[in-house]
Coordinates of C-alpha atoms (C1' of nucleotides) in Angstrom, one line a residue:
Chain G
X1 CA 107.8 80.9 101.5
X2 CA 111.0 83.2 100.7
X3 CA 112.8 82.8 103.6
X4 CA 114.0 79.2 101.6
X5 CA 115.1 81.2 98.8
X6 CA 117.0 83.4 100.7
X7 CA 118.9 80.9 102.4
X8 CA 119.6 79.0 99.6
X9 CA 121.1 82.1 98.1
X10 CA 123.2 82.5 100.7
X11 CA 124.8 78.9 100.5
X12 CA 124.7 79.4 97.1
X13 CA 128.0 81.8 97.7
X14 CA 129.3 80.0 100.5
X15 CA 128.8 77.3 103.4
X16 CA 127.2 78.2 106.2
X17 CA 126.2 77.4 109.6
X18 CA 122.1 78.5 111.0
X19 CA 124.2 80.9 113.3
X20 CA 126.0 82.9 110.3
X21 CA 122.6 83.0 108.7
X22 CA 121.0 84.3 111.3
X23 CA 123.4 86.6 111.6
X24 CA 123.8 87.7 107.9
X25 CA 120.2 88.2 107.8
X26 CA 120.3 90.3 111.0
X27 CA 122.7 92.6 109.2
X28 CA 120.9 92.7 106.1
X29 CA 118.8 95.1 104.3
X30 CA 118.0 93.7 101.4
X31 CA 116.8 90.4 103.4
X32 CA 113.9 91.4 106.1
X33 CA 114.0 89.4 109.1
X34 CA 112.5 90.2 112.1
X35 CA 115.5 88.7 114.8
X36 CA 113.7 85.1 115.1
X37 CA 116.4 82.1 114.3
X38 CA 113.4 79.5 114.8
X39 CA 112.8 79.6 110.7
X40 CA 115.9 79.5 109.8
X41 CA 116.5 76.4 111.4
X42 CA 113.0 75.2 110.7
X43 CA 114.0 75.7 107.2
X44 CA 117.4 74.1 107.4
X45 CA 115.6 71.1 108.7
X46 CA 113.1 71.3 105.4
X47 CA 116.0 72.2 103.1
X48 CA 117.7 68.9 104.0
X49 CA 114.9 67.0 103.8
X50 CA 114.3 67.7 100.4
X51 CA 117.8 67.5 99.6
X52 CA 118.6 70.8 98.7
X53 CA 121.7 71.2 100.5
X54 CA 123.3 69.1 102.9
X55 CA 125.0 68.9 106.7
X56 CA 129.0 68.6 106.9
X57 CA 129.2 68.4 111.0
X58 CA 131.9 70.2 112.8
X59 CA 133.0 68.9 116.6
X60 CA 134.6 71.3 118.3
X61 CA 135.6 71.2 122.2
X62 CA 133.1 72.2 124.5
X63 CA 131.0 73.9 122.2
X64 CA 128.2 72.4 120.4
X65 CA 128.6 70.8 117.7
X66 CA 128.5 73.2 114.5
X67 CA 126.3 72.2 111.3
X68 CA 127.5 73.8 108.1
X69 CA 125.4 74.1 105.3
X70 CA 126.4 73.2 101.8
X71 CA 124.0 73.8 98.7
X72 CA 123.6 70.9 96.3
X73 CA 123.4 70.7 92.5
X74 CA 119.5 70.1 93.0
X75 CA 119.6 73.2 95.4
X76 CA 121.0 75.4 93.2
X77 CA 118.4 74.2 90.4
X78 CA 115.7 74.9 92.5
X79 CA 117.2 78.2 93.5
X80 CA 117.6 79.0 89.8
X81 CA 114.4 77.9 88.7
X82 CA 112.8 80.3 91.2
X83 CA 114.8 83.3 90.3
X84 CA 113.7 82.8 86.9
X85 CA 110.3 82.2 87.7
X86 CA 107.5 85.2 87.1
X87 CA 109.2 88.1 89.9
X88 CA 106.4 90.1 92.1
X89 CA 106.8 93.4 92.6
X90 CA 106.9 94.3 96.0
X91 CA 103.6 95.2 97.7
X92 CA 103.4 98.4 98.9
X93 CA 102.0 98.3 102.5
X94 CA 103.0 101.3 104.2
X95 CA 101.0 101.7 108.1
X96 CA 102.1 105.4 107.7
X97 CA 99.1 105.6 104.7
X98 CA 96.4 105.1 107.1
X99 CA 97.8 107.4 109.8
X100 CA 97.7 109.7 106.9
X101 CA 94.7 109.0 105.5
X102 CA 92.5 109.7 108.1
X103 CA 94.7 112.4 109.7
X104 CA 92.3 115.2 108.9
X105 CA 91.0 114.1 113.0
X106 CA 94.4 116.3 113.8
X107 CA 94.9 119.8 113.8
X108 CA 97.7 122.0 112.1
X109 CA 100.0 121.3 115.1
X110 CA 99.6 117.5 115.6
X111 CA 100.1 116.6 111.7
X112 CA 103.0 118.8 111.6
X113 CA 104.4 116.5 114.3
X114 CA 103.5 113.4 112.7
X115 CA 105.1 114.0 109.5
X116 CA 108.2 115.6 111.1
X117 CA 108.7 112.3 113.4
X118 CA 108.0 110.7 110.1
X119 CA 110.7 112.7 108.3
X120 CA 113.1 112.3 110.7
X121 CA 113.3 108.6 111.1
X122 CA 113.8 108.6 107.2
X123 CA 116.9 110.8 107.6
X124 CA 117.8 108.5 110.8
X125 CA 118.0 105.5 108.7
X126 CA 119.5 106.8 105.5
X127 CA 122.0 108.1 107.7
X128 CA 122.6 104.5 109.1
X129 CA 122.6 103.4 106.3
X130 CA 125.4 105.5 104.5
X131 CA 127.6 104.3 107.6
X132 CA 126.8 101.0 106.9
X133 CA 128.0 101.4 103.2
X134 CA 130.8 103.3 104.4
X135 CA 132.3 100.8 107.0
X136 CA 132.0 98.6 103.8
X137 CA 129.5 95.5 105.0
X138 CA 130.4 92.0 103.2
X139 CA 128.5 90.5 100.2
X140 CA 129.3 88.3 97.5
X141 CA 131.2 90.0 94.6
X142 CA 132.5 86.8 92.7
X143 CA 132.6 88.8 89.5
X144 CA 132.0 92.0 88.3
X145 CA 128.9 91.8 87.6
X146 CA 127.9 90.4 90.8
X147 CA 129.7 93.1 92.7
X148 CA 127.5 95.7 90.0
X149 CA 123.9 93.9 90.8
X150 CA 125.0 94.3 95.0
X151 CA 125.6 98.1 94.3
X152 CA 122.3 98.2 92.7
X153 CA 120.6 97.0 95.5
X154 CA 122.2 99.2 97.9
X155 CA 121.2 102.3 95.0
X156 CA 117.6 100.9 95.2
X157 CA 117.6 101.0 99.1
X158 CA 118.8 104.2 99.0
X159 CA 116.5 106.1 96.0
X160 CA 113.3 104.6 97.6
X161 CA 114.1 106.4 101.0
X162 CA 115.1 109.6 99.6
X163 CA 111.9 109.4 97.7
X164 CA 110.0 108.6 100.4
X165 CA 112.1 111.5 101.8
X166 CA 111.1 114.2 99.2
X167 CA 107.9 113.4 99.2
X168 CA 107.1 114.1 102.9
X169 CA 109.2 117.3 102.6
X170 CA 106.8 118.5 99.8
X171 CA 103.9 117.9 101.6
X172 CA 105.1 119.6 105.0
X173 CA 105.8 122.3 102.3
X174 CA 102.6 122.7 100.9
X175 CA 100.8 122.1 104.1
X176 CA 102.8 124.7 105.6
X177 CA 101.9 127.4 102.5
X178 CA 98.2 126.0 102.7
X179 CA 97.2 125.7 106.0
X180 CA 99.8 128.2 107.7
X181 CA 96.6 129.4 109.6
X182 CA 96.2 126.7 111.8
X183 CA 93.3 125.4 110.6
Chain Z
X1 CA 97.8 94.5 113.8
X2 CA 96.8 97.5 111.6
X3 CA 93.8 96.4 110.2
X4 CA 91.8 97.1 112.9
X5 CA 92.9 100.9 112.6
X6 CA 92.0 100.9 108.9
X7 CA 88.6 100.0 109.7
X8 CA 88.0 102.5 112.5
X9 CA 89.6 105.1 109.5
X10 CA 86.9 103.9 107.4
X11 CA 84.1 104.1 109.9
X12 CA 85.6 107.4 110.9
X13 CA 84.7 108.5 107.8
X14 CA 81.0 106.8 107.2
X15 CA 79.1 104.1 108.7
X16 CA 79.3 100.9 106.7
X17 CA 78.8 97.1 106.7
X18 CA 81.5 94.3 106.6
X19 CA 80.8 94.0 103.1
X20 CA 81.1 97.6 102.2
X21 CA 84.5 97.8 103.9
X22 CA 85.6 94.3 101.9
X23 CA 85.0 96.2 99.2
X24 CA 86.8 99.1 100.1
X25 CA 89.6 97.4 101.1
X26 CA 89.5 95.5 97.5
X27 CA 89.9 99.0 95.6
X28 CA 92.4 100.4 97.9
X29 CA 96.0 100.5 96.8
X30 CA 96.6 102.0 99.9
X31 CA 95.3 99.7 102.2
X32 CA 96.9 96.3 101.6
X33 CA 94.3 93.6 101.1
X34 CA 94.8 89.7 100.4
X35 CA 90.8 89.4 99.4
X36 CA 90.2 88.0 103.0
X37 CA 87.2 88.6 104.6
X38 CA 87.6 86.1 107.4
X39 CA 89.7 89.1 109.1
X40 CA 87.2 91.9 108.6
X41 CA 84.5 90.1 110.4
X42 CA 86.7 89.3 113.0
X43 CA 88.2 92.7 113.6
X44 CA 84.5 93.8 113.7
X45 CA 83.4 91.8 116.0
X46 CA 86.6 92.7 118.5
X47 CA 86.3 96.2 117.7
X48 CA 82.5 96.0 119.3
X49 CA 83.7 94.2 122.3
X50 CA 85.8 97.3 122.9
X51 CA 83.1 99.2 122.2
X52 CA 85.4 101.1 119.6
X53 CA 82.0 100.0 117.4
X54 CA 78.6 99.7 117.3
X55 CA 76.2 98.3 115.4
X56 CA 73.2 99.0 113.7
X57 CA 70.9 96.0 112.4
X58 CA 68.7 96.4 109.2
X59 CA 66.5 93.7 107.9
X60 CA 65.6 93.7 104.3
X61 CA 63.7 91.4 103.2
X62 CA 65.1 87.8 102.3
X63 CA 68.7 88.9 101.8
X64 CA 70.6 88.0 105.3
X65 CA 70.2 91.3 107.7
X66 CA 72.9 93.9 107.3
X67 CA 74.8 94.9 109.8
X68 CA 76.4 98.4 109.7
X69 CA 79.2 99.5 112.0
X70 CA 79.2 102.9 113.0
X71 CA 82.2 104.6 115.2
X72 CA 81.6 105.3 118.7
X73 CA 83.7 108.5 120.5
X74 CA 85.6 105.9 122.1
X75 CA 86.5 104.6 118.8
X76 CA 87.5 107.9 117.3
X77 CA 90.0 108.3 119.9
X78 CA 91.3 105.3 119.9
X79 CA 92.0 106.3 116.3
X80 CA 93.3 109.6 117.0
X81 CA 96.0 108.3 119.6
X82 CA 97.2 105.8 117.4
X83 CA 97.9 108.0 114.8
X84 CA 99.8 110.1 116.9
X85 CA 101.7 107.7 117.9
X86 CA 105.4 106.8 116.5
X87 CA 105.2 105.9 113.0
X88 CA 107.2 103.4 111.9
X89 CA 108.6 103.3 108.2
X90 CA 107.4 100.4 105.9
X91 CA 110.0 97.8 106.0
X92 CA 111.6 97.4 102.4
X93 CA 110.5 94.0 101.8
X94 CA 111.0 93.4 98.4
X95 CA 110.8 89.1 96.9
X96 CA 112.9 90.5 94.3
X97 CA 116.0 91.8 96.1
X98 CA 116.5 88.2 96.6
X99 CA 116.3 87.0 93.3
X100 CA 118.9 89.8 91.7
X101 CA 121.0 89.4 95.2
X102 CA 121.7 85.8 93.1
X103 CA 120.8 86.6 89.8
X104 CA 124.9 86.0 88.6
X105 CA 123.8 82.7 88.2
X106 CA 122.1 83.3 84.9
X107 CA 123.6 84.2 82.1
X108 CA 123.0 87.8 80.6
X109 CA 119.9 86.8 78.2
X110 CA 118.2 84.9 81.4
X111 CA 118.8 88.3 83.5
X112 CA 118.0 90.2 80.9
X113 CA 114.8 88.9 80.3
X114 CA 114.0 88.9 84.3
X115 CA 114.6 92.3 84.5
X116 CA 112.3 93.1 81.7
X117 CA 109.5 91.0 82.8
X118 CA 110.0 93.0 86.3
X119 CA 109.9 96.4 83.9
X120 CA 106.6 95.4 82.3
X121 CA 105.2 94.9 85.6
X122 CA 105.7 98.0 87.2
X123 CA 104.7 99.9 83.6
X124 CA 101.2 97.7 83.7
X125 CA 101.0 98.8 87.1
X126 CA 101.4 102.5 86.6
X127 CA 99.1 102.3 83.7
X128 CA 96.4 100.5 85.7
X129 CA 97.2 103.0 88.5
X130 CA 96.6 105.8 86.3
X131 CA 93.6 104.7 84.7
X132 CA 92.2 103.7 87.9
X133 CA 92.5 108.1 88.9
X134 CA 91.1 108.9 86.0
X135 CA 88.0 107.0 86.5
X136 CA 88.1 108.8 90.1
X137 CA 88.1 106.3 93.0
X138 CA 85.7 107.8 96.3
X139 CA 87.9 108.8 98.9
X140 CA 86.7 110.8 101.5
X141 CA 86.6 114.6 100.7
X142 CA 85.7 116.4 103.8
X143 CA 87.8 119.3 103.8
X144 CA 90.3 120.7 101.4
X145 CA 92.8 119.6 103.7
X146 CA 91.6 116.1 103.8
X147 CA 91.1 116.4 99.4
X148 CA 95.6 117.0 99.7
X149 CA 96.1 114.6 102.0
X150 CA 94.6 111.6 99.6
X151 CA 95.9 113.6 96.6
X152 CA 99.6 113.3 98.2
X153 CA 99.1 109.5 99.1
X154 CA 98.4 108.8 95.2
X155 CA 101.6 110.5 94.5
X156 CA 103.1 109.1 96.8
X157 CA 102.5 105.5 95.3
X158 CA 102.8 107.0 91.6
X159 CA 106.4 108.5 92.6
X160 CA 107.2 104.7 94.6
X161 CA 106.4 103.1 91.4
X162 CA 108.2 105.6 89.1
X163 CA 111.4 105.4 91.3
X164 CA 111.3 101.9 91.1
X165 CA 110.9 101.5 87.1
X166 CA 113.3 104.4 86.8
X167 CA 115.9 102.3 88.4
X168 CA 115.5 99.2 86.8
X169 CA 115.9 101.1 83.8
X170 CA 119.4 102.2 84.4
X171 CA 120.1 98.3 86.0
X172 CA 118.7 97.4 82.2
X173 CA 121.4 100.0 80.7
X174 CA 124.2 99.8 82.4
X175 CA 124.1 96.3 82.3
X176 CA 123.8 96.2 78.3
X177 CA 126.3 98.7 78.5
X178 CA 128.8 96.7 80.7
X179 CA 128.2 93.5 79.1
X180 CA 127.0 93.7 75.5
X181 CA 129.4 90.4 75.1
X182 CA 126.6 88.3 76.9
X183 CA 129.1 86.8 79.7
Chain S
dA1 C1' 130.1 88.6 139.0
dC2 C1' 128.0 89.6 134.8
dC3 C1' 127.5 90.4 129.9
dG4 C1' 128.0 89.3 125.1
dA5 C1' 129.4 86.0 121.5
dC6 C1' 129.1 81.3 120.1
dA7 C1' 125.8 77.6 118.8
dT8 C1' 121.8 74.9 118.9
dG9 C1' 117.0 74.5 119.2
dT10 C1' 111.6 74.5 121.2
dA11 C1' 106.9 76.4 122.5
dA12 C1' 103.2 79.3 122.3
dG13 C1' 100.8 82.6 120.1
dC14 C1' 99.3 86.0 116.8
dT15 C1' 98.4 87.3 111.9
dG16 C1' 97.3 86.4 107.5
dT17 C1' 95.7 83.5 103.6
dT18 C1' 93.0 80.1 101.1
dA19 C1' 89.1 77.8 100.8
dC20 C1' 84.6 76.4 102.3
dA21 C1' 79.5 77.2 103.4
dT22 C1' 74.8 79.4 102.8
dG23 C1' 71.2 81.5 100.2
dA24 C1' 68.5 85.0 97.5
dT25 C1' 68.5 88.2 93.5
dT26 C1' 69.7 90.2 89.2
dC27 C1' 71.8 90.5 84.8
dC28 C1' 73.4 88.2 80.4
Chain I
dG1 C1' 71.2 78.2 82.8
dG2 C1' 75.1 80.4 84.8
dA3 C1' 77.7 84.1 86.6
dA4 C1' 78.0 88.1 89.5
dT5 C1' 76.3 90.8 93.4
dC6 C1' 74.6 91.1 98.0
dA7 C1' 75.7 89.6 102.8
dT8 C1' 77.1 86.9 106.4
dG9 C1' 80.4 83.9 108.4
dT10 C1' 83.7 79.4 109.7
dA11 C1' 87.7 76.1 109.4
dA12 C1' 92.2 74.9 108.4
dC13 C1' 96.5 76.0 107.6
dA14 C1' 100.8 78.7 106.6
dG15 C1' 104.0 82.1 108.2
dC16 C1' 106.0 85.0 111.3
dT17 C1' 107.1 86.8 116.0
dT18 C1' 108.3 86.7 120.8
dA19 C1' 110.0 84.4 124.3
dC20 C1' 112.1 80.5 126.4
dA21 C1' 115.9 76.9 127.2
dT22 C1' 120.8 75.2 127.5
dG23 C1' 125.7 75.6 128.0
dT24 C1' 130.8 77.3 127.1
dC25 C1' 134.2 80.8 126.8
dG26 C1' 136.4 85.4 126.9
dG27 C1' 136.5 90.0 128.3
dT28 C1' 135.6 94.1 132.0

DNA sequence: ACCGACATGTAAGCTGTTACATGATTCC
DNA sequence: GGAATCATGTAACAGCTTACATGTCGGT
């Protein structure tokens, strides 16, 4: 379970209510989530029961009633201890290497589609991405450092889809100087 | 679910057993696998229901029979028009975003060392990688075409890897650089 | 009159993981 | 004698996704 990690990072820079996390994580790229609020609530719930942060409630008209977030000390431990703990690297399960592995069932024409749709979703989202950066989205920056390891991020984003990027240009490339027979 | 497209790759390429594609599955590093079998014999048995499969019983002796799956047309297609369809990029998922997204709460020896033990994973990784191609994993080889295709998925997972260690190297300098005064 | 933002949550279902269960054979 | 390989599967649970449910307020 990351998702507890996550959140805790995220009242680790500031209180917050299950709606702003939800909607941090929405705009996140660093943070996968798939749109669904029931775990982050689920894990609010959990969070609190294990004391790792606590509930400041917040009345307000007609509304209902907001419940903001707070990390504890014991939070903050816990969130520590786990970012020190042995670090995974990521596993890399791309759905496109099995369309690609057993492609050879297409001909000239229909691979040449694939990896063009393939190439151009990669330049779709760098592209959204840049005018993410551009439009400047928030993140913590509470020193220097900070605002240097968020930049890094965004460079890692950023390198592994160009990569991904220049790899399927080679390979339309040499597919093209192969196979320019149709065959 | 992907899986079940994995499999009907496998099968589109020989006949095997639900052992034989555990196994397969094992030494892939392109096919994402947990070590769970439970799903394989599952998919299996759906994939016959669709008639995507069919199988083939063989009794031998006292081990338990065998039963191999071979691909039926209507399974080949079924392949065919999925990879044709939209291809979707891999989501960037990566457990250690989050830990350097709040990693300014250690201090410079405590990141350092994180970073490193993230550095020695990715080199053992790449090393085992390597040696693994060396020793020559089977992968289908039907055509020349089908030889590059498999040839560009093992660079693209060497290049993934490279990227990645490439990056945390500069993280590693610039951050020795920026704060040789451990603050 | 309707849509999106604010704010909470629940229910149902699908996918994936870990662990269990059986039983013969072969290698060290 | 014990571990690994061959070969099948099941049970229980954890995690994640989609969709539903409720209600106010402000803008077009």
């Amino acid at each position: 379970m990351t998702i507890q990690y996550a959140i805790l990072g995220y009242l680790s820079w500031h209180p917050f209510t299950g709606y702003d996390l939800k909607k941090l994580f929405a705009e996140s790229d660093y943070f996968y989530w798939s749109g669904n609020n029931n775990q982050i609530y689920k894990t609010l719930v959990l969070l609190q029961k294990e004391g790792l942060v606590r509930i400041r409630e917040e009345k307000q008209g007609n509304y209902p009633t907001r419940k903001i977030y707070t990390i504890t000390e014991a939070g903050l431990m816990k969130l520590k201890m786990w970012i020190l703990s042995e670090p995974q690297l990521p596993e890399l399960r791309n759905p496109f290497f099995i369309r690609l592995a057993w492609s050879d069932l297409l001909d000239a024409e229909e691979l040449s589609n694939l990896l063009s749709m393939y190439e151009k979703e990669l330049i779709g989202q760098l592209a959204m991405f840049a005018e993410k950066q551009r439009r400047g989205i928030q993140h913590p920056a509470r020193s220097k450092r900070e605002e240097f390891l968020w930049k890094m991020l965004a460079k890692n984003w950023t390198a592994n889809r160009e990569n991904e990027l220049a790899w399927i240009r080679e390979l339309r490339y040499q597919l093209s100087q192969k196979w320019s027979d149709n065959r």
